[in-house]
Coordinates of C-alpha atoms and ligand atoms in Angstrom, one line a residue:
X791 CA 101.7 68.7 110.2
X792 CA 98.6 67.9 111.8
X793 CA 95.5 70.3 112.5
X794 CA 95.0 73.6 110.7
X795 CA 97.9 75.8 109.9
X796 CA 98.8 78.4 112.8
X797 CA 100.0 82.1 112.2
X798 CA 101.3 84.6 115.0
X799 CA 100.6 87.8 113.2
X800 CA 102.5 91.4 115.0
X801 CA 101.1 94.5 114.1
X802 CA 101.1 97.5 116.1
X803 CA 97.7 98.5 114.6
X804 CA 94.5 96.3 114.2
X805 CA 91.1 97.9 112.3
X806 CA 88.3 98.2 114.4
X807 CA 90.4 98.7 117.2
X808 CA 93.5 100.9 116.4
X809 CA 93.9 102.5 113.2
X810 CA 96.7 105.1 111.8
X811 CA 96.6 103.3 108.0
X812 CA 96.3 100.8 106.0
X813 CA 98.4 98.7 107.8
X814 CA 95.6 98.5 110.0
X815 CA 92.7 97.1 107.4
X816 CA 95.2 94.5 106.3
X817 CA 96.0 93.1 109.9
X818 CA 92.1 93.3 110.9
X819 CA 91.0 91.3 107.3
X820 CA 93.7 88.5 107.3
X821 CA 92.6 86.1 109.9
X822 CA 88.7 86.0 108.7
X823 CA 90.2 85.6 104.9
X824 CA 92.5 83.2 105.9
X825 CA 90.0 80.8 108.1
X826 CA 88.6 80.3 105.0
X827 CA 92.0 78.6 104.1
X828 CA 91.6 76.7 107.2
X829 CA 94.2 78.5 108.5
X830 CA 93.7 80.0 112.3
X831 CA 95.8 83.4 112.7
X832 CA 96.1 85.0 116.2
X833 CA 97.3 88.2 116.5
X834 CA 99.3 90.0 119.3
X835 CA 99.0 93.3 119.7
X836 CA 100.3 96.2 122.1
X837 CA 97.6 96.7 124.7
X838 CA 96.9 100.7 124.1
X839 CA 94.4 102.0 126.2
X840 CA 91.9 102.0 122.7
X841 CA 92.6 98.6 122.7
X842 CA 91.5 97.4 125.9
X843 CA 88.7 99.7 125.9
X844 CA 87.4 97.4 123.2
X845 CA 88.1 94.3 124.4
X846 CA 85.4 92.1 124.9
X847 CA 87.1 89.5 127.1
X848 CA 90.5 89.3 128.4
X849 CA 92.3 87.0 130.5
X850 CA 95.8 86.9 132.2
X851 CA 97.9 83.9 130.0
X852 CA 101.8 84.6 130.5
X853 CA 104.5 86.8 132.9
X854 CA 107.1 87.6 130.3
X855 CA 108.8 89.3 134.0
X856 CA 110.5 92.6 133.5
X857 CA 110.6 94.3 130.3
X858 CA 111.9 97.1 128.7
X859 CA 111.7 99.0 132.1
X860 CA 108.9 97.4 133.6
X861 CA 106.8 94.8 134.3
X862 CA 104.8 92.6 131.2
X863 CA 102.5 89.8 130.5
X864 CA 100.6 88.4 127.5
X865 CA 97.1 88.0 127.8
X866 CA 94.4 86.6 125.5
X867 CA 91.8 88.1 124.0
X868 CA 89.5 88.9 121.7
X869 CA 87.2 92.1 120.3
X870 CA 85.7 92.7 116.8
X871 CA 85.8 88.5 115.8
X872 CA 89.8 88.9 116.7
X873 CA 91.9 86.1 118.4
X874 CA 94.2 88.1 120.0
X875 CA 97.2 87.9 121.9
X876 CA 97.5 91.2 124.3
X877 CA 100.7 92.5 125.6
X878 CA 100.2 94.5 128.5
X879 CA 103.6 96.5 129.8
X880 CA 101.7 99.7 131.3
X881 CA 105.4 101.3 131.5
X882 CA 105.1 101.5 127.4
X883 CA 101.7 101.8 126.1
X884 CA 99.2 103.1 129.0
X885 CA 99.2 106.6 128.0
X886 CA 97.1 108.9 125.8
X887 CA 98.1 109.4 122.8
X888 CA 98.7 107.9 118.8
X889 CA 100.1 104.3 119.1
X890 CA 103.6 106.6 117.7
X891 CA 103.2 109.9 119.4
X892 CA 102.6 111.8 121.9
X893 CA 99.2 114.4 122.0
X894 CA 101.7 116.7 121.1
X895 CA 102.4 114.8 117.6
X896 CA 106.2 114.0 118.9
X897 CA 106.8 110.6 118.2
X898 CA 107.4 108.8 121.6
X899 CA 110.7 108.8 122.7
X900 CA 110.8 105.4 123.6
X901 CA 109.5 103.9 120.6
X902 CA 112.5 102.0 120.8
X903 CA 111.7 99.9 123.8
X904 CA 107.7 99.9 123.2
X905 CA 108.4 98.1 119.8
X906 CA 111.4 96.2 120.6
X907 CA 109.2 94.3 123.2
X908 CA 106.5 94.0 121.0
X909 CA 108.6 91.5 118.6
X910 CA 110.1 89.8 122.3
X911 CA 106.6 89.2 123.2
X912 CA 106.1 87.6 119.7
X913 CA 109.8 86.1 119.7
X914 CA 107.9 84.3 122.9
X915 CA 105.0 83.0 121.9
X916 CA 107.2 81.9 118.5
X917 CA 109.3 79.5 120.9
X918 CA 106.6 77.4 122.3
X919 CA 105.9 79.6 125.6
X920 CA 102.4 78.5 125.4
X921 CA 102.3 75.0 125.6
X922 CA 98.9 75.0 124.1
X923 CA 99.4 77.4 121.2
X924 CA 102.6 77.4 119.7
X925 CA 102.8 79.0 115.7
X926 CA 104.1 77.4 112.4
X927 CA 104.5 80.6 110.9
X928 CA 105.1 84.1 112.7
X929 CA 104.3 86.6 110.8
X930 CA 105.6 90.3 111.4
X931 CA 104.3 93.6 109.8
X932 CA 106.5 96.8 109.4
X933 CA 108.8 97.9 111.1
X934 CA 107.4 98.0 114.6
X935 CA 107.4 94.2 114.1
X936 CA 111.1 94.2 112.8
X937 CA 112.6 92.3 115.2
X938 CA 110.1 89.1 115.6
X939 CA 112.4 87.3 112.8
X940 CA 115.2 89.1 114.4
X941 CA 115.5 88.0 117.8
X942 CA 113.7 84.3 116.6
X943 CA 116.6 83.6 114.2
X944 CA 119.3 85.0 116.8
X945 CA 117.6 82.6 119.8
X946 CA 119.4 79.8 118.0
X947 CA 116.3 77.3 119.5
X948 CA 114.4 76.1 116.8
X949 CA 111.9 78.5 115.6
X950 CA 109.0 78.7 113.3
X951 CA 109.1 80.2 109.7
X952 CA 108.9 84.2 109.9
X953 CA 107.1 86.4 106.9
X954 CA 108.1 90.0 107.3
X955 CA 105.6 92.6 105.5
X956 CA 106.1 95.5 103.9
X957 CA 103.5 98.3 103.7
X958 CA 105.5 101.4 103.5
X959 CA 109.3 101.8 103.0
X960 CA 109.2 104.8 104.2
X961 CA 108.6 103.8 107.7
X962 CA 112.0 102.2 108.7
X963 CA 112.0 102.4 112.7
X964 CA 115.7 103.7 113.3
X965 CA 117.4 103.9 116.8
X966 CA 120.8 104.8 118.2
X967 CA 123.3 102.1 118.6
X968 CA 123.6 102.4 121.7
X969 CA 120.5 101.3 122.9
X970 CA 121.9 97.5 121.3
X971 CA 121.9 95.4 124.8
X972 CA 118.8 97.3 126.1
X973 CA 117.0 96.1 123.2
X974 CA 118.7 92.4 124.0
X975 CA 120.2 92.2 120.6
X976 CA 123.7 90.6 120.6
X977 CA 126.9 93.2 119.4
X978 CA 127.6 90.8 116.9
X979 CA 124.4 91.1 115.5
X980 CA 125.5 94.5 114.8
X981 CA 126.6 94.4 111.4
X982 CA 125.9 95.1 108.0
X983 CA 124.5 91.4 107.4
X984 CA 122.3 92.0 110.8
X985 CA 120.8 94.3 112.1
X986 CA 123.2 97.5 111.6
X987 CA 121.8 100.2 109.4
X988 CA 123.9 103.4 108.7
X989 CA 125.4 103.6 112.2
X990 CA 122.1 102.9 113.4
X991 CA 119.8 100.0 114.6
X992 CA 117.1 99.5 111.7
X993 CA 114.0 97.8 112.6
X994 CA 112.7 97.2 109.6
X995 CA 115.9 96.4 108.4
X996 CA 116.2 93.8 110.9
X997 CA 112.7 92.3 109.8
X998 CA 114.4 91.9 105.9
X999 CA 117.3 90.8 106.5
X1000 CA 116.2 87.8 109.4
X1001 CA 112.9 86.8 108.0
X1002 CA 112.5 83.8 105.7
X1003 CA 110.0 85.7 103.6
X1004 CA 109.5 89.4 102.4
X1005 CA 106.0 90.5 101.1
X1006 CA 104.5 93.9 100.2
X1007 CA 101.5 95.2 99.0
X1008 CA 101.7 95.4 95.3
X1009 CA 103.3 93.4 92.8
X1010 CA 104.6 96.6 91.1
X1011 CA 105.9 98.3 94.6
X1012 CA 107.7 94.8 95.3
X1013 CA 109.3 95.7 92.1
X1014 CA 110.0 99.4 92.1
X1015 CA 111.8 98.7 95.6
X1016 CA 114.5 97.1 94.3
X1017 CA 115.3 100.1 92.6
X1018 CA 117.2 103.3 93.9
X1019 CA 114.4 105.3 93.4
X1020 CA 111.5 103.6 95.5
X1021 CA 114.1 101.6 97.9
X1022 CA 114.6 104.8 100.4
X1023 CA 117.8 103.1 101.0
X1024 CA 117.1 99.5 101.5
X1025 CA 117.0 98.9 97.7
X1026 CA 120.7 97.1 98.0
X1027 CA 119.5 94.4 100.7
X1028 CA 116.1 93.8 98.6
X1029 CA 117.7 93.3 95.6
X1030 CA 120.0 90.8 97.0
X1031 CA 117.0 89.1 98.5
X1032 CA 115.0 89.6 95.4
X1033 CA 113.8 85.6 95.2
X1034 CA 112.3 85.7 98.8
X1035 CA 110.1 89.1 97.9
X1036 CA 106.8 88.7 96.6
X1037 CA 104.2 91.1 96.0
X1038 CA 100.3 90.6 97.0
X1039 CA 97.6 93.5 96.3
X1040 CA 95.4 94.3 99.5
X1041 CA 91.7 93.0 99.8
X1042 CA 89.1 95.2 101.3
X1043 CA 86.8 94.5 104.0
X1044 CA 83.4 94.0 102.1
X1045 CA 81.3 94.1 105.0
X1046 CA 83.0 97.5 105.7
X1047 CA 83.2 99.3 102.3
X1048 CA 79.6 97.8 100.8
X1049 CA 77.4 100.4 99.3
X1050 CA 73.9 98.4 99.1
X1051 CA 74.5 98.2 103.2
X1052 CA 76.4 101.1 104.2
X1053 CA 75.3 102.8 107.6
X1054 CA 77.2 106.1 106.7
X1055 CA 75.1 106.8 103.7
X1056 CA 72.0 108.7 103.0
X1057 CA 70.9 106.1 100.5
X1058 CA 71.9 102.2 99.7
X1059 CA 73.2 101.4 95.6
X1060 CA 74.8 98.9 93.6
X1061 CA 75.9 98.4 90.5
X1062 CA 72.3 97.6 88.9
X1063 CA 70.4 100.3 91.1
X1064 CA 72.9 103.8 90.6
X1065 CA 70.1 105.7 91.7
X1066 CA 71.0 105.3 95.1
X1067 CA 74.3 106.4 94.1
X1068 CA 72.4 109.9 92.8
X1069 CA 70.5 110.5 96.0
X1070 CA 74.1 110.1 98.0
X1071 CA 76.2 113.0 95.1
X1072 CA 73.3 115.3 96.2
X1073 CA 73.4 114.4 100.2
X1074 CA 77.2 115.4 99.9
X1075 CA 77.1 118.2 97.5
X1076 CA 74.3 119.7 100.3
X1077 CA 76.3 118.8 102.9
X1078 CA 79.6 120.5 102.0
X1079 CA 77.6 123.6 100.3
X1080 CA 78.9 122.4 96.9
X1081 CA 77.5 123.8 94.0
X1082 CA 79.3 121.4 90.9
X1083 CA 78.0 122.5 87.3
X1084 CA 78.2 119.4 84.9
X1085 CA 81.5 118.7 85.1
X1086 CA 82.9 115.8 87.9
X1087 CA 82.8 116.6 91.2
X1088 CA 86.5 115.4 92.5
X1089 CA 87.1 113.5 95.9
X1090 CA 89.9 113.0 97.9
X1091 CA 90.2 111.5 100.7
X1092 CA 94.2 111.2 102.7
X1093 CA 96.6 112.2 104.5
X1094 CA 97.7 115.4 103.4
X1095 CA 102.0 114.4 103.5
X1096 CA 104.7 114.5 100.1
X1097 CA 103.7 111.1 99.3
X1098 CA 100.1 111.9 98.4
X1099 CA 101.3 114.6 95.7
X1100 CA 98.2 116.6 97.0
X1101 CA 100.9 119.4 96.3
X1102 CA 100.6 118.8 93.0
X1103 CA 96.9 118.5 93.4
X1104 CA 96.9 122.3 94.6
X1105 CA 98.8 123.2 91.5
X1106 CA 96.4 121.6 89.2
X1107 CA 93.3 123.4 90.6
X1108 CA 92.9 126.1 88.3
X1109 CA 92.7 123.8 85.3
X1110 CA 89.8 121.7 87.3
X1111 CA 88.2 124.9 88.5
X1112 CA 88.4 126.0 84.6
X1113 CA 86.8 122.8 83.1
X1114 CA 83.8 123.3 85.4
X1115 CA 84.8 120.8 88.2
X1116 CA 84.7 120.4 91.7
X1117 CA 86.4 119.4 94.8
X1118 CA 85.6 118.2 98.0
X1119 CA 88.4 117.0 100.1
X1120 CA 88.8 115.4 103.4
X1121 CA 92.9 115.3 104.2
X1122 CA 94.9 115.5 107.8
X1123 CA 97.9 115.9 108.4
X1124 CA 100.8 119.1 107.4
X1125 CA 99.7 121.9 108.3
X1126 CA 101.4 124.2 105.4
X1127 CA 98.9 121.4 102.7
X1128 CA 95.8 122.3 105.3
X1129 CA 96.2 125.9 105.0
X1130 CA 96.5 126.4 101.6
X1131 CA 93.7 124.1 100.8
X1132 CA 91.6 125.8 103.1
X1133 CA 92.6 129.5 101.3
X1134 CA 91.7 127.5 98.0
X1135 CA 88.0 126.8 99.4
X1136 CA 88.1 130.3 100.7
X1137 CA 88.3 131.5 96.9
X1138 CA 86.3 129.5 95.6
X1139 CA 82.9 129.0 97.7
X1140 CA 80.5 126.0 95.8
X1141 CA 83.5 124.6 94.2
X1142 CA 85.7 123.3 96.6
X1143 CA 85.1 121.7 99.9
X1144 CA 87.8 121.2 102.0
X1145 CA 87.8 118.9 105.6
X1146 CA 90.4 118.4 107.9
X1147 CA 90.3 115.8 110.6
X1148 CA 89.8 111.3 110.8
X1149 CA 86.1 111.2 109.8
X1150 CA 85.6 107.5 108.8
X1151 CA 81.9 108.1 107.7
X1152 CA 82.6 111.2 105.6
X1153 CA 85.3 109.3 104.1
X1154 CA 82.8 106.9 103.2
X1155 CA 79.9 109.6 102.1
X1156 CA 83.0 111.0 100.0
X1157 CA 83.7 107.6 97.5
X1158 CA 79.9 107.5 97.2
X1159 CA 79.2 111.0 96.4
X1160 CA 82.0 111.7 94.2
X1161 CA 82.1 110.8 90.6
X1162 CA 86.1 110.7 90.5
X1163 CA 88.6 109.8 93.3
X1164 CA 91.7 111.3 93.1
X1165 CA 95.1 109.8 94.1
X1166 CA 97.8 111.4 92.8
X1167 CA 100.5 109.9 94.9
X1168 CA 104.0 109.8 94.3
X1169 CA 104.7 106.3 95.4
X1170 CA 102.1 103.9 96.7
X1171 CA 102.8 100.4 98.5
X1172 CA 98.9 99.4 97.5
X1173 CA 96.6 102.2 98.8
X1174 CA 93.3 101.8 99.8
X1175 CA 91.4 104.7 98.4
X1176 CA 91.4 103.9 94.9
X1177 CA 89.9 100.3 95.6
X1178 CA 87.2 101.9 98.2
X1179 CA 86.4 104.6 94.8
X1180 CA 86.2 101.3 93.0
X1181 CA 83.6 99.5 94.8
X1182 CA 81.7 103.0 95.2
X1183 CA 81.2 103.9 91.3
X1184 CA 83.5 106.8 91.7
X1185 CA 86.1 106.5 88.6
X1186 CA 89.7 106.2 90.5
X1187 CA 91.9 108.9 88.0
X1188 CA 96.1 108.1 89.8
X1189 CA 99.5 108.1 89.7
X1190 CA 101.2 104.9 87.8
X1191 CA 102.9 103.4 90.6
X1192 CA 102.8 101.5 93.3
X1193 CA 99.4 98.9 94.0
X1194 CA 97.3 102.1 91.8
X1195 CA 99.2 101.0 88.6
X1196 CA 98.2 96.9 89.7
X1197 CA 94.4 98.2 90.8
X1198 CA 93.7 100.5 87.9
X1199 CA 92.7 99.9 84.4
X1200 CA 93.2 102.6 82.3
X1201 CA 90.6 104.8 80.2
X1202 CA 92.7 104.4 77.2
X1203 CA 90.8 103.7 74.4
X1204 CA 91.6 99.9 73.6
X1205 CA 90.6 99.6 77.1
X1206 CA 87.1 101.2 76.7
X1207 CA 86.2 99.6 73.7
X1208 CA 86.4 95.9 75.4
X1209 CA 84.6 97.3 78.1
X1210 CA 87.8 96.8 81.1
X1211 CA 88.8 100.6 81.8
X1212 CA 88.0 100.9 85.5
X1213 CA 89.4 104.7 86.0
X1214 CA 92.7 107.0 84.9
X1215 CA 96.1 106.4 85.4
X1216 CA 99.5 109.1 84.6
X1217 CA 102.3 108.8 84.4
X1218 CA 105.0 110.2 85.0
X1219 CA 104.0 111.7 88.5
X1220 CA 103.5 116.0 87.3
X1221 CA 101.2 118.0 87.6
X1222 CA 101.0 118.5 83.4
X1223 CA 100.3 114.3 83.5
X1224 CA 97.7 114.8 86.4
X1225 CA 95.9 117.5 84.5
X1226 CA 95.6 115.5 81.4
X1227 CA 94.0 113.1 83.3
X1228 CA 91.7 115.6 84.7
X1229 CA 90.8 116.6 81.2
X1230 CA 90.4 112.8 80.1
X1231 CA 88.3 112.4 82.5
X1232 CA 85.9 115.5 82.5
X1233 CA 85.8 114.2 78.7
X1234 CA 84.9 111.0 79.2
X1235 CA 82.2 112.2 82.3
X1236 CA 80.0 113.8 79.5
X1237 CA 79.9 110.5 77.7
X1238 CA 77.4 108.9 80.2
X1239 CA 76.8 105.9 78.9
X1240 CA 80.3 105.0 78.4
X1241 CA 81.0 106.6 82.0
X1242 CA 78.3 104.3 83.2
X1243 CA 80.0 101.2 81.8
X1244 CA 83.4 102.0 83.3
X1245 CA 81.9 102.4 86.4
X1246 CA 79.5 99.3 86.4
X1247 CA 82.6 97.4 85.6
X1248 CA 85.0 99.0 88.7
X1249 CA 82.2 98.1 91.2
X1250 CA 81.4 94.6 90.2
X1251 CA 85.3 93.5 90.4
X1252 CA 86.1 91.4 93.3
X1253 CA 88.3 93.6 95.7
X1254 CA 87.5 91.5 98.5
X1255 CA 90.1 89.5 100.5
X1256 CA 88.5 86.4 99.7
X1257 CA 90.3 87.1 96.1
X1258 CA 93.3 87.6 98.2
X1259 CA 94.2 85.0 101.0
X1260 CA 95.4 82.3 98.8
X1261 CA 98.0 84.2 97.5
X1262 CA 98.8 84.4 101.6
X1263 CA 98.1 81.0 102.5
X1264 CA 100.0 79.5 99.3
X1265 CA 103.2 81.5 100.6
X1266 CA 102.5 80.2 104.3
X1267 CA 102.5 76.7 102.8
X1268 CA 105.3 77.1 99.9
X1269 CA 107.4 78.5 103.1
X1270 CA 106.6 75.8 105.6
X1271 CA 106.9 72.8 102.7
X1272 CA 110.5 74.5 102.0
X1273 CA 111.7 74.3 105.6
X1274 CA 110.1 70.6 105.9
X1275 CA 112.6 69.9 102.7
X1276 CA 115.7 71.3 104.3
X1277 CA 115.3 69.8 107.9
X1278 CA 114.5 66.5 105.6
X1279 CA 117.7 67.4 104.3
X1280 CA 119.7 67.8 107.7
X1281 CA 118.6 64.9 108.6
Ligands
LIG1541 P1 98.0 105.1 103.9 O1 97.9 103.9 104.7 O2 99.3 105.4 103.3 O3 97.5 106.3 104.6 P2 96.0 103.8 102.3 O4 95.3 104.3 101.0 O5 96.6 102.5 102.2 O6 97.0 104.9 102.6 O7 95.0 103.8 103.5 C1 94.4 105.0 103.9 C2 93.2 104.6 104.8 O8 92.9 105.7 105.7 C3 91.9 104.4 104.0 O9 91.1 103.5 104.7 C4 91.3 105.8 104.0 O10 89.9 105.8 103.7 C5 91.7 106.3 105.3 N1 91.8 107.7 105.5 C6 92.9 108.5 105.1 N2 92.7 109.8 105.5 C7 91.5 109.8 106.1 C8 90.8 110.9 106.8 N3 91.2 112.1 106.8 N4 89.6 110.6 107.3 C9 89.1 109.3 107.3 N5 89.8 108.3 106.7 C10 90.9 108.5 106.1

């Protein structure tokens, strides 16, 4: 192979530009982590309005002619040190609105087509449509990518190698059957071994089955899918294709989520100047009309769904409110959680702060205020909050599961006495394990000194994606040296 190594990532969500997730952060960190590989990733993503409001330049590069019900072409781009490939198809994504829904939270009822030509887009640019720019490796994340690996093995042409990502199971992408030759999949595709699912066309399905390689964001979650429990379904096919899955923890941006250089704070810290860190726990405790005694003060910051057990959260609150803690939460998202978090602030004025909404910066004032992050989810691909609580001295306190049981090191006492612990974990996911951890860790809280070292130690571990790419670029290689091996063989 000569010159660097070249990745077609699909996302339908890139951080600065479009965000709903995680998902998001990972797709925006990858390519800078991975020039660093000497690796060049481009990434091709739906042209939203957001998006090409934020595009710095962008020119016209391909007609992919009618699509999905209207006319499309790629262009190039780039915005926020991005190389990206733009698919502009006005009939699918020029609207207002979430990149999924509507304003009126319906999801878009052609989600279908708006993601189907996504992957077609990609399924182009994976078959050498640009004679300058043609990928070893296309990459495809979630379900709105599904069908990349799809419709690349199902050309028949030769194709480059295809990764298909998993960052939440519970996402699957699911459409009627009929839709089949509008979405230019072949009937005999449509089986079990394909791209069937339950009656039903499976997007992400399609991405696990068809791809040459499955990664998610955890070692642990790449584990507990393969089990009824976590596998929402698809544990059967991951099992079977158990070899190909591998697990790799998410990075985080460091120039984003860096306290000694943090726009959104009152004051800058680090791990050898926490006074910083004191001067922001009073900024926030003022600015949400908190009044915490010498107990914690508690942070959340999520959406407010099942997953995130802040049901179980509620339930806990009288045995926080009783050990003298407090609360200040930023959440959005059902509105039964909102409400009766907000009736819990009502009660209890000083003690807990409650804010609904997408506030980036007061997520950020939040993990530098707080002295514990909570995360009590019930399952976690890798999550994103507990690393951010890391790298901000608050003390994570989660669930065992998911990327928090691989991010976490636990406050046990072998743990503190060689200096390791990094925060709380429970297990199993209750609300008796989560107030135990409460307790530990209001205990633990009066000890400063030994607080002090737990949290010296969470910020100074490397939770940046530099720690990260190789994992990425040794499966790009691995995957790309296998195929090498078998068309050796063929020959
Ligand atoms: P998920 O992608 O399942 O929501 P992650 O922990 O992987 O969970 O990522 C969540 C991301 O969204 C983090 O960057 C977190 O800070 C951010 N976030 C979640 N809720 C809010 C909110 N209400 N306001 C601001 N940021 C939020």
């Amino acid at each position: 192979m000569s010159g660097p190594l070249r990745v077609l990532q699909v996302a339908s969500e890139a951080f600065p530009l479009i965000k709903t997730g995680g998902l998001a952060d990972v797709v925006g960190a990858l390519p800078g982590a991975l020039a660093a590989e000497g690796m060049e990733i481009r990434t091709l993503l739906p042209l939203y309005p957001a998006v090409r409001q934020r595009l710095e330049r962008a020119e016209p590069l391909l007609e992919l002619g009618e699509l999905m019900g209207g006319p499309a072409r790629l262009l190039a781009g780039a915005a926020a040190g991005l190389a990206l490939f733009l698919l502009e198809a006005d009939h699918l994504y020029d609207r207002p609105g979430g990149p999924y829904q509507g304003p009126d939270g319906a999801d878009w009822p052609d989600n279908a087509q708006r993601f189907a030509a996504l992957a077609w887009a990609a399924r182009a640019l994976g078959l050498g449509a640009l004679a300058g720019w043609r990928p070893d490796v296309v990459h495809a994340h979630d379900w709105q990518a599904g069908l990349a690996p799809a419709y690349l093995a199902l050309s028949g042409l030769p194709r480059p190698a295809t990764v298909t990502t998993i960052h939440n199971l519970a996402f699957q992408g699911q459409f009627p059957a009929s839709l089949l030759s509008e979405l230019r999949l072949p009937a005999s595709a449509f089986t079990i071994d394909g791209v069937e699912y339950w009656g039903a066309i499976g997007f992400l399905k399609a991405g696990l089955v068809y791809a040459d390689r499955l990664t998610t964001v955890s070692p642990t979650y790449a584990r507990e899918i393969t089990t009824p429990a976590f596998g929402m379904g698809l544990d059967g096919l991951l099992r079977l294709r158990a070899d190909r899955l591998t697990g790799i923890v998410n990075g985080i941006d460091e120039r984003v989520w860096n306290p000694a250089a943090d726009p959104a704070l009152p004051a800058p810290f680090d791990a050898d100047r926490l006074e910083g860190r004191e001067a922001c726990r009073q900024a926030l405790v003022a600015e949400l009309g908190l009044d915490p005694g010498a107990a914690p003060l508690f942070g959340v910051v999520t959406r407010l769904t099942w997953q995130k057990g802040t049901d179980l959260l509620l339930e806990a609150l009288p045995h926080l409110l009783a050990s003298g803690g407090a609360l200040a939460m930023l959440g959005s998202g059902e509105p039964a959680l909102e409400a009766a978090f907000r009736e819990a602030a009502r009660g209890h004025p000083g003690r807990i702060a409650v804010r609904f909404g997408y506030d980036e910066r007061l997520a950020h004032r939040i993990f530098a205020g707080a002295d514990a992050i909570l995360v009590p989810s019930r399952f976690e691909p890798c999550g994103l909050t507990q690393l951010y609580a890391l790298r901000y001295g608050a003390a994570p306190i989660v669930a065992r599961v998911g990327g928090l049981a691989d991010t976490v090191i636990d406050a046990n006492e072998a743990a503190l006495a060689d200096g390791v612990a990094t925060g709380f974990q429970f297990a199993p996911v209750t609300v008796e394990a989560l107030i135990d951890a409460l307790g530990r860790a209001t205990a633990l809280f009066r000890d400063r000194a030994r607080w002090r070292v737990l949290q010296r130690r969470g910020m100074t571990r490397s939770l940046g994606w530099k720690a990260r790419a190789p994992a990425y670029a040794r499966l790009y290689r691995e995957l790309l040296a296998e195929r090498e091996r078998g068309s050796a063989a063929r020959r």
